[in-house]
Short mmCIF file of N, CA, C and O in Angstrom, two decimals:
data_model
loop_
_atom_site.label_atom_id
_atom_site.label_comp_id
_atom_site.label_asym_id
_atom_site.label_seq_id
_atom_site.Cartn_x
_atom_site.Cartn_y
_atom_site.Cartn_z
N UNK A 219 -6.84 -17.30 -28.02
CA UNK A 219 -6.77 -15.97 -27.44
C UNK A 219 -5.74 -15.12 -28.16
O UNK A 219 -5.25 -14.10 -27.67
N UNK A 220 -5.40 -15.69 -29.55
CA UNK A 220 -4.28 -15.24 -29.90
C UNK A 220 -4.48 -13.40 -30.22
O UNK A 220 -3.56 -12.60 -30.01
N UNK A 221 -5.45 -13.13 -30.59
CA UNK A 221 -5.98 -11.91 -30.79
C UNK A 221 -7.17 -10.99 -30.47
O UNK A 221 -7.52 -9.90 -30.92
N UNK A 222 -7.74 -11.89 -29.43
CA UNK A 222 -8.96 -11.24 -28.76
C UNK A 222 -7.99 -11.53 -27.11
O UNK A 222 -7.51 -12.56 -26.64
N UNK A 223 -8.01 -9.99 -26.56
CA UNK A 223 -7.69 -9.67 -25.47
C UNK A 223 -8.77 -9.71 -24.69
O UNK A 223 -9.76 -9.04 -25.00
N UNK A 224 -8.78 -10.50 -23.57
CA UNK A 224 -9.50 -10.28 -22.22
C UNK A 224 -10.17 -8.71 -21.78
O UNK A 224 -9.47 -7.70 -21.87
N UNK A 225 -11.38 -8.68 -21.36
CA UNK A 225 -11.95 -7.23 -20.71
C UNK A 225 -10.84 -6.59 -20.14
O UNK A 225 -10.41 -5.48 -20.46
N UNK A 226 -10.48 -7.20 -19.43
CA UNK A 226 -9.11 -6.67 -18.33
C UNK A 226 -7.92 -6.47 -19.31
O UNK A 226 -7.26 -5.45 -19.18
N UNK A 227 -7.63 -7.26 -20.16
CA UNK A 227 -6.16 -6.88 -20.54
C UNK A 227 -6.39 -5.94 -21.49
O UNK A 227 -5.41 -5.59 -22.15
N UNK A 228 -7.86 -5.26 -21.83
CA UNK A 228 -8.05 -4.15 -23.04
C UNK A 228 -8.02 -3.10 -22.06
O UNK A 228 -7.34 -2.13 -22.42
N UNK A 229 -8.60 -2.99 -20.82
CA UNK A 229 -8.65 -1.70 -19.95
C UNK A 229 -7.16 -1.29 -19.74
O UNK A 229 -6.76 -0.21 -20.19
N UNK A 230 -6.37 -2.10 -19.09
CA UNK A 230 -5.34 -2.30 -18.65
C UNK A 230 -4.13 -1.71 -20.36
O UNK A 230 -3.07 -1.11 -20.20
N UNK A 231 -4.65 -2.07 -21.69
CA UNK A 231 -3.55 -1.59 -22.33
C UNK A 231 -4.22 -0.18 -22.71
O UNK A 231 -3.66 0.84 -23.09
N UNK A 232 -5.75 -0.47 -22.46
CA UNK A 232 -6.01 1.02 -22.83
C UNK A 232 -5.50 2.43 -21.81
O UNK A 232 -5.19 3.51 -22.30
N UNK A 233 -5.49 2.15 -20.42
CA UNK A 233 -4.49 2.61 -19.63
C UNK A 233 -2.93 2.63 -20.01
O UNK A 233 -2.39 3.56 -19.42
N UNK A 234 -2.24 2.08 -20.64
CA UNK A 234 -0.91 2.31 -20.71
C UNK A 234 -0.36 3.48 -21.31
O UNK A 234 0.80 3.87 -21.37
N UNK A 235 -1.57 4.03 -21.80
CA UNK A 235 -0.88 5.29 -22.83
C UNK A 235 -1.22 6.17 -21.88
O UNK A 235 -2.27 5.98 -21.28
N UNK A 236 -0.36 7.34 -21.56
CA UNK A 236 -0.52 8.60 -21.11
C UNK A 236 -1.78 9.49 -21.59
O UNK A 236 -2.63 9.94 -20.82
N UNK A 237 -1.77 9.70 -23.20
CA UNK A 237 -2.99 10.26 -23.57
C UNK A 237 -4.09 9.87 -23.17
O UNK A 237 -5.05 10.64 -23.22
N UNK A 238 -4.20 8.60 -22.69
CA UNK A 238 -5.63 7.32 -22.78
C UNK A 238 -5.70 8.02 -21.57
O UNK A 238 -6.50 8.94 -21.48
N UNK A 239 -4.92 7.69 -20.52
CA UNK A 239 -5.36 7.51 -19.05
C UNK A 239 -5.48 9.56 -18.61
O UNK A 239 -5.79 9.95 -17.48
N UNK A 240 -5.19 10.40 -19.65
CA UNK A 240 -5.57 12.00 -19.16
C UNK A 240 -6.65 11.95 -20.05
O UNK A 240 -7.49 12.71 -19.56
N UNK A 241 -7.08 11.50 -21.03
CA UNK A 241 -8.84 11.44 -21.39
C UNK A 241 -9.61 11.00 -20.31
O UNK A 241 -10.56 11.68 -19.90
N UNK A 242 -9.20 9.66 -19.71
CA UNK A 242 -10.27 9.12 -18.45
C UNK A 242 -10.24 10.18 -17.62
O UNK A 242 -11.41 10.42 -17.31
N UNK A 243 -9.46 10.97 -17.08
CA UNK A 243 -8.75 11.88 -16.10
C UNK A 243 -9.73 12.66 -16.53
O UNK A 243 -10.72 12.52 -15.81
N UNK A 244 -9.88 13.41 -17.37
CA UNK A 244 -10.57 14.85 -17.55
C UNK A 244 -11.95 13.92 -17.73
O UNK A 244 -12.69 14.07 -16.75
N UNK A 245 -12.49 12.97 -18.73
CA UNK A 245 -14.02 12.74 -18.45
C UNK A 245 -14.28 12.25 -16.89
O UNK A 245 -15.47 12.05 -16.64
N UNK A 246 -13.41 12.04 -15.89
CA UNK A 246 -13.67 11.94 -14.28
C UNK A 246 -14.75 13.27 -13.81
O UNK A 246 -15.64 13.31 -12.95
N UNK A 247 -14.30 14.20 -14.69
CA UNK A 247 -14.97 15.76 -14.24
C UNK A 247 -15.94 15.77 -14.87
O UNK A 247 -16.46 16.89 -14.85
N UNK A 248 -16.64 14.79 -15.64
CA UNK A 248 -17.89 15.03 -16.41
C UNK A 248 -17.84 14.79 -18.17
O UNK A 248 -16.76 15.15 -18.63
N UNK A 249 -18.58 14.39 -18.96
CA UNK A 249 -18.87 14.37 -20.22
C UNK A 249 -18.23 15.38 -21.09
O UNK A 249 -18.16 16.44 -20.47
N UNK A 250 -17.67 15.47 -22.47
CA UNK A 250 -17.02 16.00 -22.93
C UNK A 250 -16.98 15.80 -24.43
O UNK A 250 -17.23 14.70 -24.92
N UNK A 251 -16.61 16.99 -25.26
CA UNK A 251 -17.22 16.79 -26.75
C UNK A 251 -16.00 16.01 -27.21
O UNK A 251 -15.26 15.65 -26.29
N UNK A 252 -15.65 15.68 -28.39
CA UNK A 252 -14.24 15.12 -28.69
C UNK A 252 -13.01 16.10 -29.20
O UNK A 252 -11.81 15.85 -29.28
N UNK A 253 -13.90 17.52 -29.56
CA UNK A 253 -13.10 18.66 -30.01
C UNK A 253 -12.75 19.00 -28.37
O UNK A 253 -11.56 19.27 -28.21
N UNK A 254 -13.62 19.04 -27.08
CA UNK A 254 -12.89 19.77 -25.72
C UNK A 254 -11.57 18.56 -25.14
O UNK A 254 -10.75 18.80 -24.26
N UNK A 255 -11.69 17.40 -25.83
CA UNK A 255 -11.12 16.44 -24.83
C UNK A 255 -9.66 16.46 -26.05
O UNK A 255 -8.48 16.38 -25.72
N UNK A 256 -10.26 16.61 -27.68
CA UNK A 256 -8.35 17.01 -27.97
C UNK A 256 -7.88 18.25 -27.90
O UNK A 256 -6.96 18.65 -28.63
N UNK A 257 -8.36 18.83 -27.18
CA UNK A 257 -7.93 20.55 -27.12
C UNK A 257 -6.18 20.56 -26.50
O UNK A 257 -5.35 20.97 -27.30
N UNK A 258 -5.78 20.19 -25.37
CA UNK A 258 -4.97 20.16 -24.76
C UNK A 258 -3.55 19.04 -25.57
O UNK A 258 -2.43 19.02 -25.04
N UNK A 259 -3.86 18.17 -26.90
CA UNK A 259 -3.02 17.70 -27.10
C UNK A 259 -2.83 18.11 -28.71
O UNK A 259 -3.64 18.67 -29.45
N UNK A 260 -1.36 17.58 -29.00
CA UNK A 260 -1.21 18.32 -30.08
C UNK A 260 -1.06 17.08 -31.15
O UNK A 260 0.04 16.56 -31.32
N UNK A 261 -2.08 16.68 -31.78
CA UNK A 261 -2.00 15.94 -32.53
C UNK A 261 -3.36 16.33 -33.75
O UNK A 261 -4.17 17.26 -33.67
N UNK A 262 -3.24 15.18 -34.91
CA UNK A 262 -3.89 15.80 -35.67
C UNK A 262 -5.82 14.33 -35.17
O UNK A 262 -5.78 13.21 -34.66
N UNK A 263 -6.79 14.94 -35.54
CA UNK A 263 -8.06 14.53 -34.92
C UNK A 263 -7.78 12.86 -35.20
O UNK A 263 -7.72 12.04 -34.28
N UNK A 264 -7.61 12.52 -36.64
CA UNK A 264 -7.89 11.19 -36.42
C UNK A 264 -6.99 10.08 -35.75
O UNK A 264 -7.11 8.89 -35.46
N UNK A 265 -5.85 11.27 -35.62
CA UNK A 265 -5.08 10.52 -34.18
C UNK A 265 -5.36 10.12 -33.04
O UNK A 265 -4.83 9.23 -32.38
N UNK A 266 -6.56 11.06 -32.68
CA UNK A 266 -7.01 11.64 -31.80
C UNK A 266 -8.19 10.56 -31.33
O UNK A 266 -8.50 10.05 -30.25
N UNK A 267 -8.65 10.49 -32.65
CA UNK A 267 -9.98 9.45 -32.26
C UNK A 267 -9.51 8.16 -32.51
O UNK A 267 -10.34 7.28 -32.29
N UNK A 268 -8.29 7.76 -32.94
CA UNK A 268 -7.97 6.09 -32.54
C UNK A 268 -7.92 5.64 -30.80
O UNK A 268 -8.27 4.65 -30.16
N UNK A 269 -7.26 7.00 -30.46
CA UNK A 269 -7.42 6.65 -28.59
C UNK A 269 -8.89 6.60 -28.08
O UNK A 269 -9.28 5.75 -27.28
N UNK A 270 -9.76 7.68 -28.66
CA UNK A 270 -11.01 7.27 -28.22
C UNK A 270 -11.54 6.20 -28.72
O UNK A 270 -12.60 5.80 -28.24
N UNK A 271 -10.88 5.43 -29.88
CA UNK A 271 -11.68 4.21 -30.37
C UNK A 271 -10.99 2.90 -29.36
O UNK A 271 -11.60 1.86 -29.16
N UNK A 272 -9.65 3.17 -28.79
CA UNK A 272 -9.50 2.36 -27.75
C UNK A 272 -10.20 2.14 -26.82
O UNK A 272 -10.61 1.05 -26.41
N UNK A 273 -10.35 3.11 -26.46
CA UNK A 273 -10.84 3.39 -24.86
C UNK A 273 -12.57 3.39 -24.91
O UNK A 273 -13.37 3.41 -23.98
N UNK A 274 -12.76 3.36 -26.24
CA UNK A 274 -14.37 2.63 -26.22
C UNK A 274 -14.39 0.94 -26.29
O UNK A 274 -15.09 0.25 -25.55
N UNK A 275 -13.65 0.52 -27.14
CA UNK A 275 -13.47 -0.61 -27.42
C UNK A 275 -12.47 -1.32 -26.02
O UNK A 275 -11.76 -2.29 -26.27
N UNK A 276 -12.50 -0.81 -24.78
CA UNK A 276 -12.02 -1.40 -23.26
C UNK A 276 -13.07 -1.87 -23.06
O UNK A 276 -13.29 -3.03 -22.71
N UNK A 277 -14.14 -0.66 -23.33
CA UNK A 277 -15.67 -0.32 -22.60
C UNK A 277 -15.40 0.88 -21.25
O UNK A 277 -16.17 0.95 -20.29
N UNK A 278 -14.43 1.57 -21.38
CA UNK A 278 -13.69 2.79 -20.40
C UNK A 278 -14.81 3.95 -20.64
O UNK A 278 -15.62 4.39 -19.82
N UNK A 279 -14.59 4.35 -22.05
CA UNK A 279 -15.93 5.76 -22.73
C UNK A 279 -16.73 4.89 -23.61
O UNK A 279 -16.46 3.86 -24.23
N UNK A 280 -17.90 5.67 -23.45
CA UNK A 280 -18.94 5.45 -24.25
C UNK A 280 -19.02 7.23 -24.89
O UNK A 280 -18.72 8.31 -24.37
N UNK A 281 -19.70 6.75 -26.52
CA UNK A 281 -19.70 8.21 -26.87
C UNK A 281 -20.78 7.67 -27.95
O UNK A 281 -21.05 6.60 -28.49
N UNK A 282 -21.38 9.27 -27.96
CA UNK A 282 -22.76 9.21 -29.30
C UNK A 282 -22.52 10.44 -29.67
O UNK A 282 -22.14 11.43 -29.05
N UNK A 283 -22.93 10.19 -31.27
CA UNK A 283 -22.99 11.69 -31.95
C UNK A 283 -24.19 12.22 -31.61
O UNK A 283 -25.07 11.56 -31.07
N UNK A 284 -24.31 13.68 -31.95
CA UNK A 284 -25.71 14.52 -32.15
C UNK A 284 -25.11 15.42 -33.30
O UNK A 284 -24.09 16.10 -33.20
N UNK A 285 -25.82 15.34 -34.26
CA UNK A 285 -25.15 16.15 -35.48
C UNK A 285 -23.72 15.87 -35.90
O UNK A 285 -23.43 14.76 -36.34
N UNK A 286 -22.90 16.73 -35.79
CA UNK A 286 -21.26 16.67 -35.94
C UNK A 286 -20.74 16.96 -34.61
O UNK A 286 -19.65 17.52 -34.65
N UNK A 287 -21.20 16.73 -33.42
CA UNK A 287 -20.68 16.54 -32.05
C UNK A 287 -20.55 15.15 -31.55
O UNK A 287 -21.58 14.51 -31.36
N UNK A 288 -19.57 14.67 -31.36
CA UNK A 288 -19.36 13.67 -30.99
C UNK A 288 -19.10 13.98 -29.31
O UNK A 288 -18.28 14.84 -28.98
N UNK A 289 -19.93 13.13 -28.22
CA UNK A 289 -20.15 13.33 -27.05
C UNK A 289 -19.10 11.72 -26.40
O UNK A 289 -18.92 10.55 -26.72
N UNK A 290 -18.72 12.60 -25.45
CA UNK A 290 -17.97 11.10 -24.22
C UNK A 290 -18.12 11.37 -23.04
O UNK A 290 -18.07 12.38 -22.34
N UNK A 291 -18.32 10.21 -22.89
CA UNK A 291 -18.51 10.39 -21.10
C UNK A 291 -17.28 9.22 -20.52
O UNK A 291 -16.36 8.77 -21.20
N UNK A 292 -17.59 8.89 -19.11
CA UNK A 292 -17.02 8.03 -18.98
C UNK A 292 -17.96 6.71 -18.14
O UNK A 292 -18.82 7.10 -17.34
N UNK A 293 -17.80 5.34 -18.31
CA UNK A 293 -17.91 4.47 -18.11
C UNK A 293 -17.27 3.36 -17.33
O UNK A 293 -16.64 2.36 -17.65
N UNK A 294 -17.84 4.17 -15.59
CA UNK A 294 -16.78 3.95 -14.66
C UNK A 294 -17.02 2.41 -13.82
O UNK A 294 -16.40 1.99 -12.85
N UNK A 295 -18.32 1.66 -14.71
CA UNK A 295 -18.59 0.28 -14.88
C UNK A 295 -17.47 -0.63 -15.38
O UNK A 295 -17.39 -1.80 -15.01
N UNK A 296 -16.76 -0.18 -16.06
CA UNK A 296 -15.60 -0.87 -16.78
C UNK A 296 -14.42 -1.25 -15.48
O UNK A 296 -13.89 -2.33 -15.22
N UNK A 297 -14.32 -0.36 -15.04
CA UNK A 297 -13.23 0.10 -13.93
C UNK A 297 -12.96 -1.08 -12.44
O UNK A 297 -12.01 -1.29 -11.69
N UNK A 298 -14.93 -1.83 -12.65
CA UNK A 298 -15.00 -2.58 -11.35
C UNK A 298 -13.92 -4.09 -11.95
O UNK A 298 -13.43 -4.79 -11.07
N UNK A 299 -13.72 -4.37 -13.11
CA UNK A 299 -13.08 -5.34 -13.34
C UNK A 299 -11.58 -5.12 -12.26
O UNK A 299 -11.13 -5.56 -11.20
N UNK A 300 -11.20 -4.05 -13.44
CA UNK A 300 -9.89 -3.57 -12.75
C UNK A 300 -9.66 -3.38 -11.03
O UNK A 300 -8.78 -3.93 -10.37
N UNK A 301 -10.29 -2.81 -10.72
CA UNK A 301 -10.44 -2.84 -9.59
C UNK A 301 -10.95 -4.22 -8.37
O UNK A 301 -10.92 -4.35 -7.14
N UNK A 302 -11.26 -4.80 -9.17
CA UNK A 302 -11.93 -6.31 -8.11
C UNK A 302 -10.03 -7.08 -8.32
O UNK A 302 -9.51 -7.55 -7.31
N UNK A 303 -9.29 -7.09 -9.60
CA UNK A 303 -8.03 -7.34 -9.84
C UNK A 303 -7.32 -6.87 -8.88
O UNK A 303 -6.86 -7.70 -8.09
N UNK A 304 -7.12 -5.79 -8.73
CA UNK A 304 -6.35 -4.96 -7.41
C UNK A 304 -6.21 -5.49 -6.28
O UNK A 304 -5.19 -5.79 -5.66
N UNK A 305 -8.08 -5.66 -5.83
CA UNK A 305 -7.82 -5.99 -4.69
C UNK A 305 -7.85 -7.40 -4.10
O UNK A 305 -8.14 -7.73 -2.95
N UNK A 306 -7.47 -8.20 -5.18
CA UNK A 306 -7.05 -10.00 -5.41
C UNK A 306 -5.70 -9.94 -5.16
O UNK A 306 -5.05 -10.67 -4.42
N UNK A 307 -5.18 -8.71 -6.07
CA UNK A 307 -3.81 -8.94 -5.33
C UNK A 307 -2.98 -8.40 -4.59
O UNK A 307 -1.78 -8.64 -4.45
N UNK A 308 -3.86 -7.39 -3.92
CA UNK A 308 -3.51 -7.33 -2.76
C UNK A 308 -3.60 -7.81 -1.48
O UNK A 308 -2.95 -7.68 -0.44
N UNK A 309 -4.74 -8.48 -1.90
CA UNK A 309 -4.94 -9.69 -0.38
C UNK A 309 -3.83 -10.56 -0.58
O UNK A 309 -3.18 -10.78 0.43
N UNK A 310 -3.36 -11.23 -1.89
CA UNK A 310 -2.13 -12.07 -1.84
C UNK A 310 -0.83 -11.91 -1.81
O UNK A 310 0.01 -12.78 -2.01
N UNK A 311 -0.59 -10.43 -1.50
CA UNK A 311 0.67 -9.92 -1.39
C UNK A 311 0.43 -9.29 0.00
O UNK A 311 1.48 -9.01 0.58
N UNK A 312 -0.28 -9.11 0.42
CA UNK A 312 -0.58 -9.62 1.77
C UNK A 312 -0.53 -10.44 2.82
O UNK A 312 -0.24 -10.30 4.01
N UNK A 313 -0.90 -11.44 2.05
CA UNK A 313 -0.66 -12.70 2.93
C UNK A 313 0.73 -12.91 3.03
O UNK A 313 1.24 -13.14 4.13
N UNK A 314 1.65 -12.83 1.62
CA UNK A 314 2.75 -13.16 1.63
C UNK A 314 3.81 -12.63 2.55
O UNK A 314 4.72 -13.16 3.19
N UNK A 315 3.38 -11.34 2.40
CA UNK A 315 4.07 -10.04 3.82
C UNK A 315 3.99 -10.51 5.32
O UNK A 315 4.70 -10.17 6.27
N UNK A 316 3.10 -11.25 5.29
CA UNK A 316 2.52 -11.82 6.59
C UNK A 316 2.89 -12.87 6.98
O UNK A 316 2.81 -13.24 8.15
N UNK A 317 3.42 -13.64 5.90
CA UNK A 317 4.04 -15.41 6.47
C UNK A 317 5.39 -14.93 6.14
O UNK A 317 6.15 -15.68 6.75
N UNK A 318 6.17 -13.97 5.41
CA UNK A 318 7.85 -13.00 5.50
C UNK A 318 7.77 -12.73 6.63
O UNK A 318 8.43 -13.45 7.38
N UNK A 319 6.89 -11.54 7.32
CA UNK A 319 6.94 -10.83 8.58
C UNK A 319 7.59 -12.40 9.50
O UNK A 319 8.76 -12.67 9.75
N UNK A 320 6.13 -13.35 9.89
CA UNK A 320 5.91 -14.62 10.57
C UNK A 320 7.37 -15.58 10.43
O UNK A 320 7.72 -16.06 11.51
N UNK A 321 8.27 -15.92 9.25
CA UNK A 321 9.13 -16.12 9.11
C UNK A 321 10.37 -15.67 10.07
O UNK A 321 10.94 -16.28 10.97
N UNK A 322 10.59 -14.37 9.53
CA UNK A 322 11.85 -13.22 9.98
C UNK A 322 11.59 -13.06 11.05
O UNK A 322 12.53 -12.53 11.65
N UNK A 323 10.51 -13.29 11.82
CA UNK A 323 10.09 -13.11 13.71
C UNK A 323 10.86 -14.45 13.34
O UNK A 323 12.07 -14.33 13.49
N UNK A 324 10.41 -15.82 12.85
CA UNK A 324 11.04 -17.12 13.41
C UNK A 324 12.53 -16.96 13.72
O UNK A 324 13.06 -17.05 14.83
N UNK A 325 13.05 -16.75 12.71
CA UNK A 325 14.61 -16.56 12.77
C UNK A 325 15.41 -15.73 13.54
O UNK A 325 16.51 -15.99 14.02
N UNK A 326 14.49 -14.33 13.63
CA UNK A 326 14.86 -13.70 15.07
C UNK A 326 15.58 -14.47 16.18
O UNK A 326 16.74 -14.55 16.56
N UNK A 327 13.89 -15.22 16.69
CA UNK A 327 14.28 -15.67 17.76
C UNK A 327 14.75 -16.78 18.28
O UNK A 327 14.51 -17.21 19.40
N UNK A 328 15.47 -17.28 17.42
CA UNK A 328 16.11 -18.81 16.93
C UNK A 328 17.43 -18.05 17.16
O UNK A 328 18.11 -18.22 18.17
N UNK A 329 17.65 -17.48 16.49
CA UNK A 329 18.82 -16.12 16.82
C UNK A 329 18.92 -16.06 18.32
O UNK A 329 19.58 -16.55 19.23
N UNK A 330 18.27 -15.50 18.19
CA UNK A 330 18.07 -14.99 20.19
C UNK A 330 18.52 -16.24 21.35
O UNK A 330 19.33 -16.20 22.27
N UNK A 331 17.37 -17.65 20.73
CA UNK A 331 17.89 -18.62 21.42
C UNK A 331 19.47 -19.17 21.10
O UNK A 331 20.27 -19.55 21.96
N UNK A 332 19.60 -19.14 20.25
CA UNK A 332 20.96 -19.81 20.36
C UNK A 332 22.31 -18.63 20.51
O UNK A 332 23.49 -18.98 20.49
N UNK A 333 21.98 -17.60 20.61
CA UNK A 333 23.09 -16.68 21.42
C UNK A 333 22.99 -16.97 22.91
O UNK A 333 23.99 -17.12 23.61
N UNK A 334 21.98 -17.04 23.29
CA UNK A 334 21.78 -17.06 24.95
C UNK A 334 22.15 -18.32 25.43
O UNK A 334 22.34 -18.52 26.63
N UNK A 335 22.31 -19.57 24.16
CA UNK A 335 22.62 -20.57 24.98
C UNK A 335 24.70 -20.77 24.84
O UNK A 335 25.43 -21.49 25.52
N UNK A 336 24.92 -20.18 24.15
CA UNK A 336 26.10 -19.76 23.98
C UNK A 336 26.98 -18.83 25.37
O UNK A 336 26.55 -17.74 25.75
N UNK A 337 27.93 -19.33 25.82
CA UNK A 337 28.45 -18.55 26.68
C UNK A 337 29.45 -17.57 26.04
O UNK A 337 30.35 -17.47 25.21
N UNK A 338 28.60 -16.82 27.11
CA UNK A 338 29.65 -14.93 26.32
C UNK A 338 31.17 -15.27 26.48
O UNK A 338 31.54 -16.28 27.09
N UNK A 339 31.95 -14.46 25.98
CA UNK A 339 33.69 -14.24 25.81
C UNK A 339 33.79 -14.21 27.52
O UNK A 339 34.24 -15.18 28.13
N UNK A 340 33.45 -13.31 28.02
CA UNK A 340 33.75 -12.52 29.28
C UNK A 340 33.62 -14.00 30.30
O UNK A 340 34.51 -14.14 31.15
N UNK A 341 32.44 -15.16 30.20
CA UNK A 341 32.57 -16.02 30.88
C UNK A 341 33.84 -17.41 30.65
O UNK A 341 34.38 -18.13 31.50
N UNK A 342 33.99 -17.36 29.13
CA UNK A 342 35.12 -18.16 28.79
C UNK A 342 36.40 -18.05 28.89
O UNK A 342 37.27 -18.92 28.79
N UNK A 343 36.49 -16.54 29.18
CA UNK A 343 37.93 -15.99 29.98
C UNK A 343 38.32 -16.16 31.39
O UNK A 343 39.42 -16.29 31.93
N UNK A 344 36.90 -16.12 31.94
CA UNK A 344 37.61 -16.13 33.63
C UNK A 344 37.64 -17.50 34.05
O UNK A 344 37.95 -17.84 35.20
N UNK A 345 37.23 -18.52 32.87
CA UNK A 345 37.50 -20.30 33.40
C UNK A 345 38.56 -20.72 32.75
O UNK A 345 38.89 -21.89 32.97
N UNK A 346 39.18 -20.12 32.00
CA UNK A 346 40.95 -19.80 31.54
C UNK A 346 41.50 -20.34 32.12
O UNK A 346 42.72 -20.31 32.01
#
């Protein structure tokens, strides 16, 4: 695995870049040429198209030419990986919250019992 990254760990680095994850952001609103999607950043094109060659190579965009238009959309099939991930771990950080919560109630009232079996100051003074 030394150099082939997992589906998930290509989405996931293709997300790490700011530029990457405001391309997904704006193709959310629909398909887009590659001249409308580098409009807003200031770099030079073939900078431009190494992020889209990421973020094809996740499987995030898919894009086809027609003439000298290069078209992207987005490919929100990719996303169910990531997302089935999420919610794995959030059921298990879940659970964990839940046997902490279940815990910290134990100790509470272990607390509780052994103050009450303790006699207060006020009773150990007046048998003085």
């Amino acid at each position: 695995m030394a150099n082939q990254l997992s589906n998930l760990d290509q989405i996931f680095a293709a997300l790490a870049d700011p530029t990457r994850r405001a391309i997904v952001m704006r193709l959310c609103a629909g398909e887009a040429s590659v001249g409308e999607l580098a409009g807003p950043f200031e770099m030079a094109l073939p900078s431009f198209m190494k992020h889209i060659h990421v973020l094809e190579t996740s499987g995030l965009v898919q894009s086809e030419k027609s003439g000298r238009v290069r078209t992207c959309r987005l490919s929100a099939d990719a996303l169910v990986g990531a997302e089935d991930w999420f919610q794995q771990q959030r059921a298990v950080w879940e659970a964990r919250l839940d046997r902490f919560e279940a815990y910290v109630m134990k100790l509470k009232k272990e607390k509780e019992r052994a103050a009450a079996k303790r006699p207060s100051r006020t009773t150990e003074r007046k048998g003085s």
